[in-house]
Coordinates of C-alpha atoms and ligand atoms in Angstrom, one line a residue:
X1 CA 85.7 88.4 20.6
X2 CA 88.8 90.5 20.2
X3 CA 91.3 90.4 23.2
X4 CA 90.7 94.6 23.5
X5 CA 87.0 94.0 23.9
X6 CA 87.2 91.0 26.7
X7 CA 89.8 93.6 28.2
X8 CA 87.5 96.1 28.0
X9 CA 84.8 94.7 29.5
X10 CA 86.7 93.2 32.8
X11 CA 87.4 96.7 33.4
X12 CA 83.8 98.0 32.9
X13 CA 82.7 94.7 35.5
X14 CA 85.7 95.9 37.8
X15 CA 84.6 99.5 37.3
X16 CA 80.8 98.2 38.3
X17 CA 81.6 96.1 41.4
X18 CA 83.9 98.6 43.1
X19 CA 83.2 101.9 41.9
X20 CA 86.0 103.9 39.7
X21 CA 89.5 102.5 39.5
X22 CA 93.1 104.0 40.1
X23 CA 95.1 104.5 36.7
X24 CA 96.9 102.0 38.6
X25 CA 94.4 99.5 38.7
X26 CA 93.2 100.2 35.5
X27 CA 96.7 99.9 34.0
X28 CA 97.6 96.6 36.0
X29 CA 94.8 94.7 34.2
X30 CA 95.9 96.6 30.7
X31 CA 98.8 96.0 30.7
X32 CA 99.1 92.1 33.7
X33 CA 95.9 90.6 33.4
X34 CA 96.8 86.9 33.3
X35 CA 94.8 86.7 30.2
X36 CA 94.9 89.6 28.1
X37 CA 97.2 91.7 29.5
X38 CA 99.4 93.5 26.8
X39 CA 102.9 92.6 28.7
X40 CA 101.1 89.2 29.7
X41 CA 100.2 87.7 25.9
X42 CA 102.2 85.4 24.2
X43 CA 104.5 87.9 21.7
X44 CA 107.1 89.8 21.6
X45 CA 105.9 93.6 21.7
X46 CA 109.3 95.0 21.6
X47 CA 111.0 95.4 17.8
X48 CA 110.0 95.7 14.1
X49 CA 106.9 93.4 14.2
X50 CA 106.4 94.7 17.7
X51 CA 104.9 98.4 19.0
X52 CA 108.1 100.1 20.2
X53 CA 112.1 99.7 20.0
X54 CA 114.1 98.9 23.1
X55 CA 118.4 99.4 23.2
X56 CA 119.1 95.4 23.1
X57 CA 116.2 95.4 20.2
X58 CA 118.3 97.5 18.1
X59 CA 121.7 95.9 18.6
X60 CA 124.4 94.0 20.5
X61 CA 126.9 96.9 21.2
X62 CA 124.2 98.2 24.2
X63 CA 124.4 94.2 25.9
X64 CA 128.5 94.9 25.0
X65 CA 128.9 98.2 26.7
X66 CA 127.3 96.6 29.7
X67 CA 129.3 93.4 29.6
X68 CA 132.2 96.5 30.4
X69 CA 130.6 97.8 33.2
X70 CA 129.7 94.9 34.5
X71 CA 133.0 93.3 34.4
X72 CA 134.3 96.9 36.1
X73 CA 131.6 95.9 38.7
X74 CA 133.1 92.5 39.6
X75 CA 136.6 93.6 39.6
X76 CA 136.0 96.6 41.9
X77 CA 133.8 94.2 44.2
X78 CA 137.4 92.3 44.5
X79 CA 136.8 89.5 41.8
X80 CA 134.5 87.1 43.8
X81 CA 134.7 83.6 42.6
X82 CA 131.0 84.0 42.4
X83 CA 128.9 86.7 40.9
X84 CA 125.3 87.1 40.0
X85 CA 123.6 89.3 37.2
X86 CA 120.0 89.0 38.0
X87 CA 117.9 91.0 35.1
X88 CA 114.5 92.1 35.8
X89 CA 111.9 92.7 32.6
X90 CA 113.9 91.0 30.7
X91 CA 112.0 90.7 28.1
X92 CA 113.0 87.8 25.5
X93 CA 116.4 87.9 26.7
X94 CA 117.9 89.6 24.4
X95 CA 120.3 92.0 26.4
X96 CA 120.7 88.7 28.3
X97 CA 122.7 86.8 25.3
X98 CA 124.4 90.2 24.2
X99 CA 125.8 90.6 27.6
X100 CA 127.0 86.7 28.6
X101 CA 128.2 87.0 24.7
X102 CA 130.0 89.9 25.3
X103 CA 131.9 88.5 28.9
X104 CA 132.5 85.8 27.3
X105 CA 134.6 86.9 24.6
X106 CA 136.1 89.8 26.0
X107 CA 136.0 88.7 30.1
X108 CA 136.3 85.5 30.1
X109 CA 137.4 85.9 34.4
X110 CA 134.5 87.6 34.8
X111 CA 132.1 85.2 32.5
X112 CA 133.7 81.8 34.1
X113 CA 132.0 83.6 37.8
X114 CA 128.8 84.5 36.8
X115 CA 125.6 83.2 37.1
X116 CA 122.4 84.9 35.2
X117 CA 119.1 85.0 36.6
X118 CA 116.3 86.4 34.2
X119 CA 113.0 87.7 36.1
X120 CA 110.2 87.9 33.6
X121 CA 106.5 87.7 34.4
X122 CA 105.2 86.9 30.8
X123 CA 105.4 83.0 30.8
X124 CA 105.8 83.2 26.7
X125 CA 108.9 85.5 26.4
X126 CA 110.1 83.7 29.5
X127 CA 109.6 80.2 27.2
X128 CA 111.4 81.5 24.3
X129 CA 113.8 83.3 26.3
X130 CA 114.8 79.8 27.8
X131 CA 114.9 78.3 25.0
X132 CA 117.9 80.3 23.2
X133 CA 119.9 81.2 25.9
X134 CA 119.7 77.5 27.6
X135 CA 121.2 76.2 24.3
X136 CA 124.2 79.2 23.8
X137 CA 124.7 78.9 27.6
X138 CA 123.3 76.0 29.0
X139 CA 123.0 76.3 33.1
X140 CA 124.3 79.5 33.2
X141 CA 121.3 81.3 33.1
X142 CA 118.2 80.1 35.0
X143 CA 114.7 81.8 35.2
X144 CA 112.7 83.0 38.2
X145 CA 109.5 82.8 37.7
X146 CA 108.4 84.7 40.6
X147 CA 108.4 88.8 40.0
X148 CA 110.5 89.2 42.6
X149 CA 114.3 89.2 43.1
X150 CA 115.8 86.9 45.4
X151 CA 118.9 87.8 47.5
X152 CA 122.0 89.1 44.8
X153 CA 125.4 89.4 45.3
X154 CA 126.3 90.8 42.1
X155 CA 124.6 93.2 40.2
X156 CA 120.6 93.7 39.7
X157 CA 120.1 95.4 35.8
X158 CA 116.7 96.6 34.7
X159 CA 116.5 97.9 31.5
X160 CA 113.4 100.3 30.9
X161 CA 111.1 98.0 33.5
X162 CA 110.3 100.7 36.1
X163 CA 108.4 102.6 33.1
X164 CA 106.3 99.8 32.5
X165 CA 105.2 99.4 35.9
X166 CA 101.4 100.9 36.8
X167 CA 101.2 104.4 37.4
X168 CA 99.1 106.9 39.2
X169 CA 97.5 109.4 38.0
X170 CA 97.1 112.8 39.3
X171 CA 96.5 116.4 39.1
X172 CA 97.4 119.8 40.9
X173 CA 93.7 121.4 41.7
X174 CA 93.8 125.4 43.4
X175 CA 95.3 126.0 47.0
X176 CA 98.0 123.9 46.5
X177 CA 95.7 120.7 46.4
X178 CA 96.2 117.4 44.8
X179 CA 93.6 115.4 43.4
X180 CA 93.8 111.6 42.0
X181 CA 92.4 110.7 38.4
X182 CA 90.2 107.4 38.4
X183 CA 88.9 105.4 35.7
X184 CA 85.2 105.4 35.2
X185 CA 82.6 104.4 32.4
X186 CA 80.2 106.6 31.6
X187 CA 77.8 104.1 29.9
X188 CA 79.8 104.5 26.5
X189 CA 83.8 105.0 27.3
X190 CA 86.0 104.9 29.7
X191 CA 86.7 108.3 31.5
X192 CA 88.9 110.2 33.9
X193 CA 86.7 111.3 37.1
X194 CA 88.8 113.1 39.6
X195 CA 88.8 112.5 43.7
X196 CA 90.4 112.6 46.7
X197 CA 94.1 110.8 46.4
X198 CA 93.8 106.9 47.3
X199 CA 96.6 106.8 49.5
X200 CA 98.8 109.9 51.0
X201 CA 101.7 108.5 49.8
X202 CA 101.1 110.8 46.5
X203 CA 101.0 113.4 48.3
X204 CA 104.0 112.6 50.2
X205 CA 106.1 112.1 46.4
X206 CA 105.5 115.7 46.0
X207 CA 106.6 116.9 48.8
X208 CA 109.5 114.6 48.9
X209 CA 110.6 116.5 45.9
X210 CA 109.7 119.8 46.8
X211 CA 106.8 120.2 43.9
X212 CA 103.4 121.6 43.7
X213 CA 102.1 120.9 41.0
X214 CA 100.0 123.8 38.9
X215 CA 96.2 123.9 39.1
X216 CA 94.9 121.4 36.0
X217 CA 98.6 120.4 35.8
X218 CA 98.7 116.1 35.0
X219 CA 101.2 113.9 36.5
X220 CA 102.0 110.3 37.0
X221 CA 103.1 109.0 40.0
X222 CA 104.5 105.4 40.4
X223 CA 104.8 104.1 43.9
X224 CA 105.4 100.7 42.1
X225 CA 108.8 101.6 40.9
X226 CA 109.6 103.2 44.7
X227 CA 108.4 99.9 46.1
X228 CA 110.5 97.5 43.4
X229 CA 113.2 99.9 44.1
X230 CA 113.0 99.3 48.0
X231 CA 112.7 95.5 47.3
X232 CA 115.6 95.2 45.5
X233 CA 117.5 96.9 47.8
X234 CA 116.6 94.6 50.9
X235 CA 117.4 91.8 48.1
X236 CA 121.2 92.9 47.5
X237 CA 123.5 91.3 49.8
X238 CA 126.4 93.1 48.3
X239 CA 126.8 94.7 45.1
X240 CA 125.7 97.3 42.1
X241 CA 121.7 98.0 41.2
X242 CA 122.1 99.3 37.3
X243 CA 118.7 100.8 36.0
X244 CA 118.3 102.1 32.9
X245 CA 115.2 104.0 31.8
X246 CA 114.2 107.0 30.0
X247 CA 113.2 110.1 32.3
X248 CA 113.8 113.8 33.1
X249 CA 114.3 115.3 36.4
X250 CA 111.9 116.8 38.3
X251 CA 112.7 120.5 36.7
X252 CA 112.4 119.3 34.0
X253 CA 109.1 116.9 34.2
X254 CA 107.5 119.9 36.1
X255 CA 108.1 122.6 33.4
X256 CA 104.6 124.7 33.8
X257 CA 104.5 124.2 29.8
X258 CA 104.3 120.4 30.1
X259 CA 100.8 120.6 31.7
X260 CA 99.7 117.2 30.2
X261 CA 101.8 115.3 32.1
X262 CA 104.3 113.0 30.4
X263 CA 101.4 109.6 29.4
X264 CA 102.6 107.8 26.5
X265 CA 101.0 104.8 24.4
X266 CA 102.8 103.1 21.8
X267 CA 100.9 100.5 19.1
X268 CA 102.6 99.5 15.5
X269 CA 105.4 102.2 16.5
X270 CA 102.6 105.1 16.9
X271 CA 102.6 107.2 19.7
X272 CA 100.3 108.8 21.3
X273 CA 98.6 109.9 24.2
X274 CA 95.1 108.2 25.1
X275 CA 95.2 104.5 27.5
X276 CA 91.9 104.2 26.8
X277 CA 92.1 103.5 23.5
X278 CA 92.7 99.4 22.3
X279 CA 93.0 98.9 25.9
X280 CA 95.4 95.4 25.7
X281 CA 96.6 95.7 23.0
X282 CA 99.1 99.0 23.5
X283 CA 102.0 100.0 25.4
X284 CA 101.6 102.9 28.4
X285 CA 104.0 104.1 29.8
X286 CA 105.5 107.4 31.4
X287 CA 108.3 109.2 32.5
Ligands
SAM1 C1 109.3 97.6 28.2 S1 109.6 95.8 28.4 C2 111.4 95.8 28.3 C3 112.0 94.5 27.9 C4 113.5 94.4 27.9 N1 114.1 94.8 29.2 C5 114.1 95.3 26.8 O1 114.8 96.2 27.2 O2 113.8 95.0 25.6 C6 109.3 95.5 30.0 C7 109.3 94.1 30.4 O3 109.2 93.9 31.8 C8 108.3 92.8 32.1 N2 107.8 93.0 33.5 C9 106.9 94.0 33.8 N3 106.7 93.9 35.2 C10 107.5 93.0 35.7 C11 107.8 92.5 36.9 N4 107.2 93.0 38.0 N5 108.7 91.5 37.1 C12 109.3 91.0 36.0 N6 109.1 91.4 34.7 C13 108.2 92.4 34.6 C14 107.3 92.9 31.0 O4 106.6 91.6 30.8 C15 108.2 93.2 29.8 O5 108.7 92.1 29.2

């Protein structure tokens, strides 16, 4: 059976035992089941053979313009003797080699105090990631294979991670209301059953921000990406955080033309708009 139709019907079982699931849930096992999770199988989605294109998959100058700000980073922290880089999502490990490559030839103070830790939760791209960088740089680098980031001096990098992480879905309803979108099956498909918000924390983002969203307006909300962002900062000891992702701000994201909410997929380099299609075997994601 294919990997989308075992995927497909764990979430129908899920959907069965527990009633209708948060995007959240639904997009954990989509995209982190252990099994058949897209992020969680054993290839490298990012790329030409993959579904999308990353910075570090296009070249090395983004891992070099990094190594400089980076090494600005350690000489404005006062040039400690010792000095960690500790990547989160990285991925293969590309930006990884680009960056160390870069220090090395153009910082060598700054190279000859670092240490590299790579956080990666797919045990494949953490394998071949290991594997290429161990041999260029040999105990340099070492891997975490925990999700989590352990205490940092130095500087914590993610490069478009936070976008990845599971989102919630919701939607302004009249009076000002919010409602959350779940994932149901209706017997045939997968579909979007509104209801009461599963945690007032949503609520709580919106008024944070100062936004009411439109009745029938879609949004995504990801309190995964506020709680990595908390974590890493009861992680860092001293030091820079350095994320980069794509985004807009709120103005911007709340636009009352951009009802649909910002819900991307991406499969063979296609985009598109609907997670319930090949469920494991695309990229969703969001601003
Ligand atoms: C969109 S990819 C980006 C990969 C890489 N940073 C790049 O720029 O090409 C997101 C990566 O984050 C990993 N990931 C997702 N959640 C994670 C977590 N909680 N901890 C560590 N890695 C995670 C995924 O397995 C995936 O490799």
């Amino acid at each position: 059976m294919a990997v989308g139709r075992e995927l497909l019907d764990l979430v129908v079982e899920r959907i069965g035992q527990k009633g209708p699931l948060t995007f959240a849930e639904f997009m954990s096992l989509a995209l982190y089941h252990h099994e058949y999770g897209y992020y969680m199988r054993d290839r490298v989605n990012v790329g030409r053979d993959g579904d999308y294109y990353t910075a570090p998959a296009v070249h090395p100058v983004f891992g070099a313009l990094l190594a400089e700000q980076i090494s600005e980073m350690w000489r404005l922290a006062g040039r400690p003797p010792s000095w960690q880089i500790t990547e989160c999502g990285a991925g293969p490990g590309w930006l990884a080699g680009d960056i160390l490559e870069a220090l090395e030839r153009h910082h060598p103070d700054c190279f000859a105090a670092t240490r590299y830790e790579v956080v990666e939760i797919n045990p494949a791209l953490r394998a071949f990631g290991e594997r290429h960088l161990r041999e260029r740089f040999g105990p340099r680098v070492r891997w975490n294979p925990a999700p989590g980031v352990r205490a940092v001096e130095g500087c914590v990098l993610a490069n478009e991670l936070l976008d990845a992480l599971p989102f919630h879905l919701v939607r302004g309803e009249p009076g000002g209301r919010l409602s959350e979108l779940y994932v149901g099956w209706d017997g045939c498909r997968l579909v979007e059953v509104p209801g009461p918000p599963s945690t007032p924390r949503l609520e709580e983002y919106f008024a944070v921000q100062g936004v009411r969203l439109a009745p029938g307006r879609r949004a995504e909300v990801s309190l995964a990406a506020l709680d990595w962002v908390a974590e890493v900062a009861r992680m860092l000891v001293r030091g820079y955080v350095l994320i980069l992702d794509y985004g807009l701000s709120a103005a911007e994201l709340y636009q009352p033309d951009r009802v649909g909410g910002s819900l991307r997929c991406f499969r063979n380099h296609r985009l598109h708009t609907d997670p319930y299609a090949a469920v494991g075997e695309q990229d969703i994601t969001a601003h």
